[in-house]
Amino acid sequence: VQQEKVNTDIVTLTRFLTEEQAKHPEATGDFTLLCHALQFAFKSIAYYIRRATLINLTGLAGSSNTTGDDQKKLDVIGNDVFVSAMRGSGKCRILVSEEEEDAILFNESPNARYGVVCDPIDGSSNLDAGVSVGTIFGVFKLPGSVLGPENTISPNDILLPGTELVASGFTMYGASAQLVITMRGGSVNGFTMDNALGEFILTHPDMRLPSKRAIYSVNEGNTMYWDEWVKAYLDKLKFPPEGEKPYSSRYIGSMVADAYRTLLYGGIFAYPSDKKSPKGKLRILYECAPMAMVFENAGGLAVDSRMERLLSVVPAHIHDRSGVFLGSKDEVQKVIDTYNEFQK
Ligand code: P6P
């Protein structure tokens, strides 16, 4: 019997984080501990999603079961898990969640130096259909001026541009949990959960976006609401010059799944602001900015509906939205070129 060669050079997320910390002698270990709390949250949410259909956790909060009592649904459970993991870490000062109307201040950790933004289960409305959903997260290092017992931090202190993120990424809960994470100025690394070991294993080191790919990902059901330049841009892809092939359309409707495919294969993902959603649909702090950091660190681009760099956009409110175009560098450049043609 061929003895299975045991690959002992496996990099777990835990080892990766330890090695990352070793690169920064000045590190206190707080960021590493915060990342371990994030890892715990992803593992817990993955567990609940895997069992969701079995224990009737699908559907959304507020729906009740046959006996009429309110059941906690995945979107609420995901949020509860995330909040308690951040609180328990003692390293998070302020948390913004898509599920929480207001920012959560952890006053029991007055010296914690990080702010976390998250969408605990993005795309949860797709869960019943078995579509891959995910957790999107970002980590800000808060300015020293707001920290320590003598300072009273306010929710407004997290209204920062994505350029202030020190880490961001997402976990997609598909056949296995896939984690994509990037640190400021660093590379993008993909980890796959080995359910047998309960470990995230480095399977996609240094992910790089192809500079171009003829795939576009947009909800064409919004066409009648789009600006003229957006329609002109999509027509360029669908009705190319003589002799060129039209683009393929791929749209799942779950940002994490559409983003992961775009990261792997290249192409363009777009959710333009339009007449129906004048400010756009996707949230700046915990959908657009974390994704923009991943795509820029993987060699791609990410802009809003006015072609501004998404990472430089500062939200006025924690749940503010933005138009978003992100993906391969050459594909986003095509968006910018079309936009500019219409500004003349
Ligand atoms: P639409 C899911 O509800 C979500 O927030 C993102 O995950 C996804 O990209 C987008 O909305 C889909 O929106 O309008 O196409 O259904």
CSV table of C-alpha atoms and ligand atoms in Angstrom, one decimal:
chain,number,residue,atom,x,y,z
A,1,VAL,CA,0.0,0.0,0.0
A,2,GLN,CA,1.4,3.4,-1.1
A,3,GLN,CA,2.1,5.1,2.3
A,4,GLU,CA,0.4,8.5,2.0
A,5,LYS,CA,3.2,11.1,2.2
A,6,VAL,CA,2.4,13.1,5.3
A,7,ASN,CA,2.9,16.8,4.4
A,8,THR,CA,4.3,18.2,7.6
A,9,ASP,CA,5.0,21.6,6.1
A,10,ILE,CA,1.4,22.7,6.8
A,11,VAL,CA,0.9,26.4,7.6
A,12,THR,CA,-2.1,26.8,9.9
A,13,LEU,CA,-3.7,30.2,10.4
A,14,THR,CA,-2.3,30.1,14.0
A,15,ARG,CA,1.2,29.5,12.8
A,16,PHE,CA,0.8,32.2,10.1
A,17,LEU,CA,-0.3,34.8,12.7
A,18,THR,CA,2.6,33.8,15.0
A,19,GLU,CA,5.1,34.3,12.1
A,20,GLU,CA,3.4,37.6,11.1
A,21,GLN,CA,3.9,38.9,14.6
A,22,ALA,CA,7.5,37.8,14.7
A,23,LYS,CA,8.1,40.2,11.7
A,24,HIS,CA,7.2,43.1,14.0
A,25,PRO,CA,9.4,43.1,17.1
A,26,GLU,CA,7.5,46.1,18.5
A,27,ALA,CA,4.3,44.1,18.5
A,28,THR,CA,2.6,43.6,21.8
A,29,GLY,CA,0.6,40.5,20.7
A,30,ASP,CA,-2.7,42.3,21.0
A,31,PHE,CA,-3.4,42.2,17.3
A,32,THR,CA,-2.5,38.5,17.2
A,33,LEU,CA,-4.9,37.8,20.1
A,34,LEU,CA,-7.6,39.8,18.3
A,35,CYS,CA,-7.1,37.7,15.1
A,36,HIS,CA,-7.4,34.5,17.2
A,37,ALA,CA,-10.8,35.8,18.4
A,38,LEU,CA,-11.7,36.5,14.8
A,39,GLN,CA,-10.6,32.9,13.9
A,40,PHE,CA,-12.8,31.5,16.7
A,41,ALA,CA,-15.8,33.5,15.4
A,42,PHE,CA,-15.3,32.2,11.9
A,43,LYS,CA,-15.1,28.6,13.1
A,44,SER,CA,-18.2,29.0,15.3
A,45,ILE,CA,-20.3,30.6,12.5
A,46,ALA,CA,-19.1,27.9,10.1
A,47,TYR,CA,-20.4,25.3,12.6
A,48,TYR,CA,-23.8,26.8,12.8
A,49,ILE,CA,-24.1,27.3,9.0
A,50,ARG,CA,-23.1,23.7,8.4
A,51,ARG,CA,-25.9,22.6,10.7
A,52,ALA,CA,-28.4,25.3,9.8
A,53,THR,CA,-30.7,23.3,7.6
A,54,LEU,CA,-30.6,20.3,10.0
A,55,ILE,CA,-31.7,22.4,13.0
A,56,ASN,CA,-34.0,24.8,11.1
A,57,LEU,CA,-31.8,27.8,11.5
A,58,THR,CA,-32.3,29.0,7.9
A,59,GLY,CA,-34.6,31.9,7.1
A,60,LEU,CA,-34.2,35.2,8.9
A,61,ALA,CA,-34.6,36.5,12.4
A,62,GLY,CA,-38.1,37.5,13.3
A,63,SER,CA,-39.7,34.5,11.6
A,64,SER,CA,-41.1,32.1,14.2
A,65,ASN,CA,-41.4,28.4,14.2
A,66,THR,CA,-44.7,26.4,14.2
A,67,THR,CA,-45.2,27.0,17.9
A,68,GLY,CA,-44.9,30.7,17.2
A,69,ASP,CA,-42.0,31.3,19.5
A,70,ASP,CA,-39.2,33.6,18.2
A,71,GLN,CA,-36.3,31.5,17.0
A,72,LYS,CA,-32.7,32.8,16.9
A,73,LYS,CA,-31.8,32.7,13.2
A,74,LEU,CA,-28.4,32.5,11.7
A,75,ASP,CA,-28.0,36.2,11.1
A,76,VAL,CA,-28.7,36.9,14.8
A,77,ILE,CA,-26.6,33.9,15.9
A,78,GLY,CA,-23.7,35.0,13.7
A,79,ASN,CA,-23.8,38.5,15.2
A,80,ASP,CA,-24.1,37.1,18.8
A,81,VAL,CA,-21.0,34.9,18.2
A,82,PHE,CA,-19.0,37.8,16.7
A,83,VAL,CA,-19.9,40.3,19.4
A,84,SER,CA,-19.0,37.9,22.2
A,85,ALA,CA,-15.8,36.9,20.5
A,86,MET,CA,-14.7,40.5,20.1
A,87,ARG,CA,-15.8,41.4,23.7
A,88,GLY,CA,-14.1,38.3,25.1
A,89,SER,CA,-10.8,39.1,23.3
A,90,GLY,CA,-10.4,42.2,25.5
A,91,LYS,CA,-8.5,43.7,22.5
A,92,CYS,CA,-11.5,45.4,20.7
A,93,ARG,CA,-12.5,48.9,21.8
A,94,ILE,CA,-15.4,49.5,19.4
A,95,LEU,CA,-17.4,47.2,17.1
A,96,VAL,CA,-19.6,48.0,14.2
A,97,SER,CA,-21.8,45.2,12.9
A,98,GLU,CA,-24.3,45.2,10.1
A,99,GLU,CA,-26.8,43.7,12.6
A,100,GLU,CA,-26.3,46.4,15.2
A,101,GLU,CA,-28.0,49.8,14.7
A,102,ASP,CA,-25.4,51.5,16.9
A,103,ALA,CA,-21.6,50.9,17.3
A,104,ILE,CA,-20.8,48.8,20.4
A,105,LEU,CA,-18.3,50.4,22.8
A,106,PHE,CA,-16.5,47.8,25.0
A,107,ASN,CA,-15.8,50.1,28.0
A,108,GLU,CA,-14.6,47.1,30.0
A,109,SER,CA,-11.6,47.2,27.7
A,110,PRO,CA,-10.6,50.9,28.0
A,111,ASN,CA,-7.1,50.3,26.8
A,112,ALA,CA,-8.0,48.1,23.8
A,113,ARG,CA,-6.5,49.7,20.7
A,114,TYR,CA,-8.6,48.2,17.8
A,115,GLY,CA,-11.9,48.9,16.2
A,116,VAL,CA,-13.6,46.1,14.3
A,117,VAL,CA,-16.2,46.4,11.5
A,118,CYS,CA,-18.1,43.4,10.3
A,119,ASP,CA,-21.0,41.9,8.4
A,120,PRO,CA,-21.3,38.7,10.4
A,121,ILE,CA,-23.3,36.8,7.7
A,122,ASP,CA,-23.4,38.8,4.5
A,123,GLY,CA,-25.9,37.4,2.0
A,124,SER,CA,-27.9,35.7,4.7
A,125,SER,CA,-31.1,36.0,2.7
A,126,ASN,CA,-29.6,33.5,0.2
A,127,LEU,CA,-29.0,30.9,2.9
A,128,ASP,CA,-32.2,28.8,2.3
A,129,ALA,CA,-31.1,28.3,-1.3
A,130,GLY,CA,-27.7,26.9,-0.3
A,131,VAL,CA,-25.8,29.9,-1.7
A,132,SER,CA,-22.4,30.5,-0.2
A,133,VAL,CA,-22.6,33.3,2.4
A,134,GLY,CA,-19.8,34.9,4.3
A,135,THR,CA,-18.4,37.1,7.1
A,136,ILE,CA,-16.7,40.3,5.9
A,137,PHE,CA,-14.5,42.0,8.5
A,138,GLY,CA,-12.0,44.9,8.9
A,139,VAL,CA,-9.7,45.9,11.7
A,140,PHE,CA,-8.8,49.5,12.4
A,141,LYS,CA,-6.0,50.6,14.8
A,142,LEU,CA,-7.6,53.5,16.6
A,143,PRO,CA,-5.7,56.7,17.0
A,144,GLY,CA,-4.0,57.0,20.4
A,145,SER,CA,-6.0,60.2,21.1
A,146,VAL,CA,-9.2,58.2,21.7
A,147,LEU,CA,-7.8,55.5,24.0
A,148,GLY,CA,-7.3,54.9,27.7
A,149,PRO,CA,-9.7,55.5,30.6
A,150,GLU,CA,-9.4,59.3,30.5
A,151,ASN,CA,-10.7,59.5,27.0
A,152,THR,CA,-14.3,58.9,26.1
A,153,ILE,CA,-14.4,57.2,22.8
A,154,SER,CA,-17.4,57.9,20.6
A,155,PRO,CA,-18.9,55.9,17.7
A,156,ASN,CA,-17.7,58.6,15.4
A,157,ASP,CA,-14.1,57.5,16.1
A,158,ILE,CA,-14.6,54.5,13.8
A,159,LEU,CA,-15.7,56.7,10.8
A,160,LEU,CA,-12.3,56.2,9.2
A,161,PRO,CA,-11.3,55.7,5.5
A,162,GLY,CA,-10.3,52.1,4.5
A,163,THR,CA,-6.7,53.3,4.2
A,164,GLU,CA,-6.7,53.2,8.1
A,165,LEU,CA,-7.4,49.5,8.1
A,166,VAL,CA,-4.6,47.3,9.4
A,167,ALA,CA,-6.3,44.1,8.3
A,168,SER,CA,-9.3,43.0,6.4
A,169,GLY,CA,-10.8,40.0,4.7
A,170,PHE,CA,-13.7,37.6,4.5
A,171,THR,CA,-14.7,34.0,5.3
A,172,MET,CA,-16.9,32.3,2.7
A,173,TYR,CA,-18.9,29.4,4.1
A,174,GLY,CA,-19.2,27.0,1.2
A,175,ALA,CA,-18.4,23.3,1.0
A,176,SER,CA,-15.6,24.2,3.4
A,177,ALA,CA,-14.9,27.5,5.1
A,178,GLN,CA,-12.5,29.6,3.0
A,179,LEU,CA,-10.8,32.5,4.8
A,180,VAL,CA,-9.1,35.3,2.8
A,181,ILE,CA,-7.1,37.8,4.9
A,182,THR,CA,-4.7,40.6,4.2
A,183,MET,CA,-2.7,43.0,6.4
A,184,ARG,CA,-1.9,46.6,5.6
A,185,GLY,CA,0.8,46.7,2.8
A,186,GLY,CA,0.8,42.9,2.8
A,187,SER,CA,-0.2,40.1,0.5
A,188,VAL,CA,-3.5,38.4,0.3
A,189,ASN,CA,-3.6,34.8,1.7
A,190,GLY,CA,-6.3,32.2,1.5
A,191,PHE,CA,-6.9,29.5,4.1
A,192,THR,CA,-9.2,26.5,3.8
A,193,MET,CA,-10.8,25.0,6.9
A,194,ASP,CA,-9.9,21.3,7.5
A,195,ASN,CA,-13.0,20.2,9.4
A,196,ALA,CA,-11.3,17.1,10.7
A,197,LEU,CA,-8.5,19.1,12.3
A,198,GLY,CA,-10.6,22.2,13.0
A,199,GLU,CA,-7.8,24.3,11.5
A,200,PHE,CA,-7.6,26.9,8.8
A,201,ILE,CA,-4.8,25.7,6.4
A,202,LEU,CA,-2.9,28.0,4.1
A,203,THR,CA,-4.0,26.8,0.6
A,204,HIS,CA,-3.7,30.0,-1.5
A,205,PRO,CA,-0.5,31.9,-0.5
A,206,ASP,CA,0.0,35.4,-2.0
A,207,MET,CA,-3.2,35.6,-4.1
A,208,ARG,CA,-2.8,37.8,-7.2
A,209,LEU,CA,-5.6,39.0,-9.4
A,210,PRO,CA,-5.2,38.5,-13.2
A,211,SER,CA,-4.9,42.0,-14.8
A,212,LYS,CA,-7.9,41.3,-17.0
A,213,ARG,CA,-10.6,38.7,-17.5
A,214,ALA,CA,-13.7,38.8,-19.6
A,215,ILE,CA,-16.2,38.2,-16.8
A,216,TYR,CA,-18.6,40.8,-15.4
A,217,SER,CA,-20.7,40.4,-12.2
A,218,VAL,CA,-23.6,42.8,-11.8
A,219,ASN,CA,-27.3,42.6,-11.1
A,220,GLU,CA,-28.7,43.4,-14.5
A,221,GLY,CA,-32.2,43.6,-13.0
A,222,ASN,CA,-31.2,47.1,-12.0
A,223,THR,CA,-30.5,48.2,-15.6
A,224,MET,CA,-33.5,50.6,-15.8
A,225,TYR,CA,-32.2,52.5,-12.7
A,226,TRP,CA,-28.6,52.9,-14.0
A,227,ASP,CA,-26.9,56.1,-15.2
A,228,GLU,CA,-26.4,56.3,-19.0
A,229,TRP,CA,-22.6,55.8,-18.7
A,230,VAL,CA,-23.1,52.5,-16.7
A,231,LYS,CA,-25.4,51.2,-19.4
A,232,ALA,CA,-22.8,52.3,-22.1
A,233,TYR,CA,-20.0,50.5,-20.1
A,234,LEU,CA,-22.0,47.2,-19.9
A,235,ASP,CA,-22.9,47.4,-23.6
A,236,LYS,CA,-19.1,47.7,-24.4
A,237,LEU,CA,-18.7,44.3,-22.7
A,238,LYS,CA,-21.7,42.6,-24.3
A,239,PHE,CA,-21.4,44.0,-27.8
A,240,PRO,CA,-17.7,44.1,-28.5
A,241,PRO,CA,-16.0,45.4,-31.7
A,242,GLU,CA,-16.1,43.0,-34.7
A,243,GLY,CA,-14.0,39.9,-34.1
A,244,GLU,CA,-13.9,40.2,-30.3
A,245,LYS,CA,-15.9,37.8,-28.0
A,246,PRO,CA,-18.4,39.3,-25.6
A,247,TYR,CA,-17.8,38.9,-21.8
A,248,SER,CA,-19.4,36.2,-19.7
A,249,SER,CA,-21.9,37.1,-17.0
A,250,ARG,CA,-21.5,35.6,-13.5
A,251,TYR,CA,-23.7,36.9,-10.7
A,252,ILE,CA,-24.4,35.0,-7.5
A,253,GLY,CA,-26.0,37.8,-5.4
A,254,SER,CA,-23.8,37.1,-2.4
A,255,MET,CA,-20.9,39.6,-2.3
A,256,VAL,CA,-18.5,37.2,-0.7
A,257,ALA,CA,-19.1,34.5,-3.3
A,258,ASP,CA,-18.9,37.0,-6.2
A,259,ALA,CA,-15.8,38.6,-4.7
A,260,TYR,CA,-14.1,35.3,-4.1
A,261,ARG,CA,-14.6,34.2,-7.7
A,262,THR,CA,-13.4,37.6,-9.0
A,263,LEU,CA,-10.3,37.3,-6.8
A,264,LEU,CA,-9.5,33.8,-8.2
A,265,TYR,CA,-10.4,34.2,-11.9
A,266,GLY,CA,-10.3,38.0,-12.4
A,267,GLY,CA,-13.0,40.2,-14.0
A,268,ILE,CA,-15.2,43.0,-12.6
A,269,PHE,CA,-17.7,43.1,-9.8
A,270,ALA,CA,-20.1,46.0,-9.7
A,271,TYR,CA,-22.9,47.4,-7.6
A,272,PRO,CA,-23.3,50.9,-9.1
A,273,SER,CA,-25.3,53.5,-7.2
A,274,ASP,CA,-28.5,54.2,-9.3
A,275,LYS,CA,-31.9,55.9,-9.2
A,276,LYS,CA,-33.2,53.2,-6.9
A,277,SER,CA,-30.2,53.3,-4.5
A,278,PRO,CA,-28.7,56.8,-5.1
A,279,LYS,CA,-25.9,56.1,-2.5
A,280,GLY,CA,-25.4,52.6,-3.6
A,281,LYS,CA,-26.5,49.4,-1.8
A,282,LEU,CA,-23.3,48.0,-0.3
A,283,ARG,CA,-22.0,49.4,3.0
A,284,ILE,CA,-18.8,51.4,3.1
A,285,LEU,CA,-17.3,50.3,6.5
A,286,TYR,CA,-17.9,46.5,6.5
A,287,GLU,CA,-18.5,45.5,2.8
A,288,CYS,CA,-16.8,48.0,0.5
A,289,ALA,CA,-13.6,49.0,2.4
A,290,PRO,CA,-12.5,45.5,3.6
A,291,MET,CA,-13.1,44.1,0.0
A,292,ALA,CA,-11.3,47.1,-1.5
A,293,MET,CA,-8.2,46.5,0.7
A,294,VAL,CA,-8.2,42.8,-0.3
A,295,PHE,CA,-8.5,43.6,-4.0
A,296,GLU,CA,-5.8,46.4,-4.0
A,297,ASN,CA,-3.4,44.1,-2.1
A,298,ALA,CA,-4.0,41.4,-4.7
A,299,GLY,CA,-3.1,43.8,-7.5
A,300,GLY,CA,-6.6,44.9,-8.4
A,301,LEU,CA,-8.5,48.2,-8.1
A,302,ALA,CA,-11.6,49.4,-6.3
A,303,VAL,CA,-13.5,52.6,-7.0
A,304,ASP,CA,-16.9,54.1,-6.1
A,305,SER,CA,-19.5,55.5,-8.5
A,306,ARG,CA,-17.6,58.8,-8.9
A,307,MET,CA,-14.4,56.8,-9.7
A,308,GLU,CA,-12.9,57.8,-6.3
A,309,ARG,CA,-10.6,55.2,-4.7
A,310,LEU,CA,-12.9,53.2,-2.4
A,311,LEU,CA,-10.3,53.1,0.4
A,312,SER,CA,-10.2,56.9,0.6
A,313,VAL,CA,-14.0,57.2,1.1
A,314,VAL,CA,-14.9,58.4,4.7
A,315,PRO,CA,-18.4,57.4,5.8
A,316,ALA,CA,-20.5,60.0,7.6
A,317,HIS,CA,-22.5,57.3,9.4
A,318,ILE,CA,-21.5,53.7,10.3
A,319,HIS,CA,-24.1,52.2,8.0
A,320,ASP,CA,-23.4,54.5,5.0
A,321,ARG,CA,-23.5,52.9,1.5
A,322,SER,CA,-21.5,53.5,-1.7
A,323,GLY,CA,-21.5,52.4,-5.3
A,324,VAL,CA,-18.7,49.9,-6.0
A,325,PHE,CA,-16.6,48.7,-8.9
A,326,LEU,CA,-13.8,46.3,-8.0
A,327,GLY,CA,-11.7,43.7,-9.7
A,328,SER,CA,-8.9,43.3,-12.2
A,329,LYS,CA,-6.9,46.5,-12.8
A,330,ASP,CA,-7.6,46.7,-16.6
A,331,GLU,CA,-11.3,45.9,-16.1
A,332,VAL,CA,-11.7,48.7,-13.5
A,333,GLN,CA,-9.7,51.0,-15.8
A,334,LYS,CA,-12.4,50.3,-18.6
A,335,VAL,CA,-15.0,51.5,-16.1
A,336,ILE,CA,-13.0,54.7,-15.4
A,337,ASP,CA,-12.4,55.3,-19.1
A,338,THR,CA,-16.1,55.0,-19.9
A,339,TYR,CA,-17.1,57.3,-17.0
A,340,ASN,CA,-14.6,59.9,-18.2
A,341,GLU,CA,-16.0,59.8,-21.7
A,342,PHE,CA,-19.4,60.7,-20.3
A,343,GLN,CA,-18.0,63.6,-18.2
A,344,LYS,CA,-16.9,65.6,-21.3
B,1,P6P,P1,-29.0,42.4,-5.1
B,1,P6P,C1,-26.6,40.4,-0.1
B,1,P6P,O1,-27.9,40.8,0.3
B,1,P6P,C2,-25.9,41.7,-0.5
B,1,P6P,O2,-25.7,42.5,0.6
B,1,P6P,C3,-24.5,41.3,-1.0
B,1,P6P,O3,-24.0,40.2,-0.4
B,1,P6P,C4,-24.8,41.2,-2.5
B,1,P6P,O4,-23.7,41.5,-3.3
B,1,P6P,C5,-25.9,42.2,-2.8
B,1,P6P,O5,-26.6,42.4,-1.5
B,1,P6P,C6,-26.9,41.6,-3.7
B,1,P6P,O6,-27.9,42.6,-4.0
B,1,P6P,O7,-29.8,43.7,-5.1
B,1,P6P,O8,-28.3,42.0,-6.4
B,1,P6P,O9,-29.8,41.2,-4.5
